[in-house]
Structures are given as structure tokens and as C-alpha cells.
Amino acid sequence: VPTTVAVRATQEQSRLEARADAIERMLADPDATILHGDVAGGGQASVLAAGDDMYFRASDLPDAGDDRDYQLWVVEPDGAVVSAGVLDVQDGSTSRLVQGEPGVGMAVTVEPAGGSEQPTADPVVALVG
């Protein structure tokens, strides 16, 4: 058991370091943009976009509700959306690094638990540049 815990801790540390390195590269990009917005129902969200990489962060989110999840979407240049997955919200905060998915911004919807293949509701926040 201690070995398993140590391996998981090392993997998590490596994942966090890789994410920090990616965000550092994004911030150094002179063409990077940061978008901010309020989330309907409460909370704030922002997106750092550089090239085909985006970093989404939200705080002070209200509970999505019973059998509901927040789902993140990459907004493509033609307005179509691609799922970036269900967000893991802890104490009202969440973040997600999405790499290699060209887009003009991100949006979040509240979906049935486990997410949807396409949005089933209007976005609670859309950050599009």
C-alpha cells in the first residue's frame, strides 16, 4: 500500500509540473489572450488561450445540482463545440488544460451526470474572443 501511494503521489506531481510548464509557455506567448466572465448563477471563469492550447479556470461555482455536472466545451471558429469533458469541481473551483484543440474560446453548460455528446442547455458562461 505505501508503494502505491508513493507512485500515485509521484504521478500527480509529474502531472501538475507538466501542466505548470504548459501554462508558463502559454503565458510567454506574445499572442496569448485571457478572457474573463461571470458564470450565470454565481462564480467567475477565465480562459488563457495560446495557439491551440487553452487553460480554463472557474471559482465560486454553485453546486450543479443532483444528477448534474458542469461540462466544458471548446468553441471552434465556425461556432461548433467539442466536449473537453466533465469538470471536477471541488469547493466551487475547477480548472482544465486543453491542448491541441483549436478553438476561439470555451463554454460551460450544466449537463446530466456524466456529460453529454452535445450541449443540452444554454451555456452558463461562454468565453469567446
PDB file of C-alpha atoms in Angstrom:
ATOM      1  CA  VAL A   1       0.000   0.000   0.000  1.00  0.00           C
ATOM      2  CA  PRO A   2       2.733   2.578   0.797  1.00  0.00           C
ATOM      3  CA  THR A   3       4.328   1.902  -2.599  1.00  0.00           C
ATOM      4  CA  THR A   4       1.006   2.505  -4.366  1.00  0.00           C
ATOM      5  CA  VAL A   5       0.540   5.787  -2.506  1.00  0.00           C
ATOM      6  CA  ALA A   6       4.079   6.884  -3.379  1.00  0.00           C
ATOM      7  CA  VAL A   7       3.605   6.024  -7.061  1.00  0.00           C
ATOM      8  CA  ARG A   8       0.310   7.946  -7.213  1.00  0.00           C
ATOM      9  CA  ALA A   9       1.861  10.952  -5.469  1.00  0.00           C
ATOM     10  CA  THR A  10       4.751  10.942  -7.939  1.00  0.00           C
ATOM     11  CA  GLN A  11       2.377  10.668 -10.908  1.00  0.00           C
ATOM     12  CA  GLU A  12       0.245  13.557  -9.595  1.00  0.00           C
ATOM     13  CA  GLN A  13       3.339  15.700  -9.039  1.00  0.00           C
ATOM     14  CA  SER A  14       4.533  14.982 -12.589  1.00  0.00           C
ATOM     15  CA  ARG A  15       1.089  15.845 -13.995  1.00  0.00           C
ATOM     16  CA  LEU A  16       0.990  19.135 -12.078  1.00  0.00           C
ATOM     17  CA  GLU A  17       4.528  20.041 -13.168  1.00  0.00           C
ATOM     18  CA  ALA A  18       3.679  19.338 -16.822  1.00  0.00           C
ATOM     19  CA  ARG A  19       0.542  21.498 -16.529  1.00  0.00           C
ATOM     20  CA  ALA A  20       2.520  24.329 -14.896  1.00  0.00           C
ATOM     21  CA  ASP A  21       5.138  24.142 -17.666  1.00  0.00           C
ATOM     22  CA  ALA A  22       2.424  24.285 -20.355  1.00  0.00           C
ATOM     23  CA  ILE A  23       0.757  27.283 -18.714  1.00  0.00           C
ATOM     24  CA  GLU A  24       4.125  29.030 -18.385  1.00  0.00           C
ATOM     25  CA  ARG A  25       4.734  28.532 -22.144  1.00  0.00           C
ATOM     26  CA  MET A  26       1.249  29.836 -22.898  1.00  0.00           C
ATOM     27  CA  LEU A  27       1.801  32.965 -20.792  1.00  0.00           C
ATOM     28  CA  ALA A  28       5.088  33.616 -22.597  1.00  0.00           C
ATOM     29  CA  ASP A  29       3.333  33.560 -25.995  1.00  0.00           C
ATOM     30  CA  PRO A  30       3.010  37.188 -27.178  1.00  0.00           C
ATOM     31  CA  ASP A  31      -0.259  36.285 -28.937  1.00  0.00           C
ATOM     32  CA  ALA A  32      -1.846  34.759 -25.813  1.00  0.00           C
ATOM     33  CA  THR A  33      -5.197  36.135 -24.726  1.00  0.00           C
ATOM     34  CA  ILE A  34      -7.072  35.962 -21.444  1.00  0.00           C
ATOM     35  CA  LEU A  35     -10.864  36.101 -21.350  1.00  0.00           C
ATOM     36  CA  HIS A  36     -12.896  36.637 -18.176  1.00  0.00           C
ATOM     37  CA  GLY A  37     -16.585  36.372 -17.425  1.00  0.00           C
ATOM     38  CA  ASP A  38     -19.235  35.837 -14.788  1.00  0.00           C
ATOM     39  CA  VAL A  39     -20.974  32.487 -14.538  1.00  0.00           C
ATOM     40  CA  ALA A  40     -24.790  32.584 -14.562  1.00  0.00           C
ATOM     41  CA  GLY A  41     -25.937  31.607 -11.090  1.00  0.00           C
ATOM     42  CA  GLY A  42     -22.666  32.679  -9.479  1.00  0.00           C
ATOM     43  CA  GLY A  43     -18.942  32.404  -9.911  1.00  0.00           C
ATOM     44  CA  GLN A  44     -16.264  33.660 -12.249  1.00  0.00           C
ATOM     45  CA  ALA A  45     -14.412  31.993 -15.092  1.00  0.00           C
ATOM     46  CA  SER A  46     -11.393  32.723 -17.241  1.00  0.00           C
ATOM     47  CA  VAL A  47      -9.633  31.203 -20.229  1.00  0.00           C
ATOM     48  CA  LEU A  48      -5.993  31.601 -21.183  1.00  0.00           C
ATOM     49  CA  ALA A  49      -5.613  30.841 -24.896  1.00  0.00           C
ATOM     50  CA  ALA A  50      -2.350  30.492 -26.808  1.00  0.00           C
ATOM     51  CA  GLY A  51      -2.164  28.743 -30.161  1.00  0.00           C
ATOM     52  CA  ASP A  52      -4.149  25.501 -29.980  1.00  0.00           C
ATOM     53  CA  ASP A  53      -3.946  25.337 -26.178  1.00  0.00           C
ATOM     54  CA  MET A  54      -6.414  26.700 -23.631  1.00  0.00           C
ATOM     55  CA  TYR A  55      -6.450  26.753 -19.845  1.00  0.00           C
ATOM     56  CA  PHE A  56      -9.871  27.146 -18.212  1.00  0.00           C
ATOM     57  CA  ARG A  57     -10.357  28.123 -14.569  1.00  0.00           C
ATOM     58  CA  ALA A  58     -13.500  28.857 -12.578  1.00  0.00           C
ATOM     59  CA  SER A  59     -14.144  29.710  -8.940  1.00  0.00           C
ATOM     60  CA  ASP A  60     -17.100  30.242  -6.624  1.00  0.00           C
ATOM     61  CA  LEU A  61     -19.306  27.934  -8.711  1.00  0.00           C
ATOM     62  CA  PRO A  62     -22.578  26.891  -7.140  1.00  0.00           C
ATOM     63  CA  ASP A  63     -23.368  23.187  -6.905  1.00  0.00           C
ATOM     64  CA  ALA A  64     -24.513  21.909 -10.315  1.00  0.00           C
ATOM     65  CA  GLY A  65     -27.426  20.085  -8.673  1.00  0.00           C
ATOM     66  CA  ASP A  66     -28.454  16.497  -8.145  1.00  0.00           C
ATOM     67  CA  ASP A  67     -27.518  14.245 -11.049  1.00  0.00           C
ATOM     68  CA  ARG A  68     -25.963  17.189 -12.930  1.00  0.00           C
ATOM     69  CA  ASP A  69     -22.376  18.070 -13.907  1.00  0.00           C
ATOM     70  CA  TYR A  70     -20.608  21.074 -15.342  1.00  0.00           C
ATOM     71  CA  GLN A  71     -19.262  20.241 -18.803  1.00  0.00           C
ATOM     72  CA  LEU A  72     -16.568  22.213 -20.636  1.00  0.00           C
ATOM     73  CA  TRP A  73     -16.730  22.814 -24.397  1.00  0.00           C
ATOM     74  CA  VAL A  74     -14.151  24.143 -26.861  1.00  0.00           C
ATOM     75  CA  VAL A  75     -15.822  26.629 -29.220  1.00  0.00           C
ATOM     76  CA  GLU A  76     -14.456  26.171 -32.729  1.00  0.00           C
ATOM     77  CA  PRO A  77     -14.063  29.049 -35.215  1.00  0.00           C
ATOM     78  CA  ASP A  78     -17.295  28.053 -37.016  1.00  0.00           C
ATOM     79  CA  GLY A  79     -19.261  28.103 -33.733  1.00  0.00           C
ATOM     80  CA  ALA A  80     -19.442  24.323 -33.348  1.00  0.00           C
ATOM     81  CA  VAL A  81     -18.462  22.904 -29.962  1.00  0.00           C
ATOM     82  CA  VAL A  82     -16.308  19.939 -28.961  1.00  0.00           C
ATOM     83  CA  SER A  83     -16.520  18.444 -25.480  1.00  0.00           C
ATOM     84  CA  ALA A  84     -13.494  18.972 -23.264  1.00  0.00           C
ATOM     85  CA  GLY A  85     -15.086  16.748 -20.621  1.00  0.00           C
ATOM     86  CA  VAL A  86     -16.978  16.958 -17.381  1.00  0.00           C
ATOM     87  CA  LEU A  87     -15.374  19.299 -14.856  1.00  0.00           C
ATOM     88  CA  ASP A  88     -14.309  18.076 -11.428  1.00  0.00           C
ATOM     89  CA  VAL A  89     -15.499  20.870  -9.131  1.00  0.00           C
ATOM     90  CA  GLN A  90     -14.013  20.932  -5.623  1.00  0.00           C
ATOM     91  CA  ASP A  91     -15.220  23.587  -3.174  1.00  0.00           C
ATOM     92  CA  GLY A  92     -16.603  25.610  -6.089  1.00  0.00           C
ATOM     93  CA  SER A  93     -13.336  25.653  -8.058  1.00  0.00           C
ATOM     94  CA  THR A  94     -12.160  23.802 -11.139  1.00  0.00           C
ATOM     95  CA  SER A  95      -9.574  24.029 -13.894  1.00  0.00           C
ATOM     96  CA  ARG A  96      -8.719  22.179 -17.068  1.00  0.00           C
ATOM     97  CA  LEU A  97      -5.841  22.388 -19.541  1.00  0.00           C
ATOM     98  CA  VAL A  98      -6.886  21.512 -23.092  1.00  0.00           C
ATOM     99  CA  GLN A  99      -4.058  21.097 -25.583  1.00  0.00           C
ATOM    100  CA  GLY A 100      -4.076  20.634 -29.342  1.00  0.00           C
ATOM    101  CA  GLU A 101      -7.739  21.553 -29.798  1.00  0.00           C
ATOM    102  CA  PRO A 102      -8.019  24.679 -31.976  1.00  0.00           C
ATOM    103  CA  GLY A 103     -10.752  26.986 -30.842  1.00  0.00           C
ATOM    104  CA  VAL A 104     -11.779  30.578 -30.315  1.00  0.00           C
ATOM    105  CA  GLY A 105     -12.892  30.102 -26.733  1.00  0.00           C
ATOM    106  CA  MET A 106     -14.640  27.880 -24.241  1.00  0.00           C
ATOM    107  CA  ALA A 107     -18.117  27.486 -22.804  1.00  0.00           C
ATOM    108  CA  VAL A 108     -19.621  25.613 -19.860  1.00  0.00           C
ATOM    109  CA  THR A 109     -23.040  24.026 -19.618  1.00  0.00           C
ATOM    110  CA  VAL A 110     -24.823  22.116 -16.879  1.00  0.00           C
ATOM    111  CA  GLU A 111     -25.477  18.620 -18.211  1.00  0.00           C
ATOM    112  CA  PRO A 112     -26.886  15.340 -16.935  1.00  0.00           C
ATOM    113  CA  ALA A 113     -24.386  13.486 -14.708  1.00  0.00           C
ATOM    114  CA  GLY A 114     -21.547  12.119 -16.802  1.00  0.00           C
ATOM    115  CA  GLY A 115     -21.967  14.742 -19.521  1.00  0.00           C
ATOM    116  CA  SER A 116     -23.481  14.820 -22.983  1.00  0.00           C
ATOM    117  CA  GLU A 117     -22.213  14.380 -26.513  1.00  0.00           C
ATOM    118  CA  GLN A 118     -23.680  17.782 -27.416  1.00  0.00           C
ATOM    119  CA  PRO A 119     -24.882  20.586 -25.129  1.00  0.00           C
ATOM    120  CA  THR A 120     -28.432  20.106 -23.876  1.00  0.00           C
ATOM    121  CA  ALA A 121     -28.676  23.547 -22.267  1.00  0.00           C
ATOM    122  CA  ASP A 122     -27.550  27.111 -22.860  1.00  0.00           C
ATOM    123  CA  PRO A 123     -24.071  27.903 -21.526  1.00  0.00           C
ATOM    124  CA  VAL A 124     -23.759  29.254 -18.006  1.00  0.00           C
ATOM    125  CA  VAL A 125     -20.648  31.015 -19.306  1.00  0.00           C
ATOM    126  CA  ALA A 126     -19.175  31.463 -22.785  1.00  0.00           C
ATOM    127  CA  LEU A 127     -15.722  32.990 -23.127  1.00  0.00           C
ATOM    128  CA  VAL A 128     -15.059  33.598 -26.802  1.00  0.00           C
ATOM    129  CA  GLY A 129     -12.547  36.018 -28.253  1.00  0.00           C
TER     130      GLY A 129
END
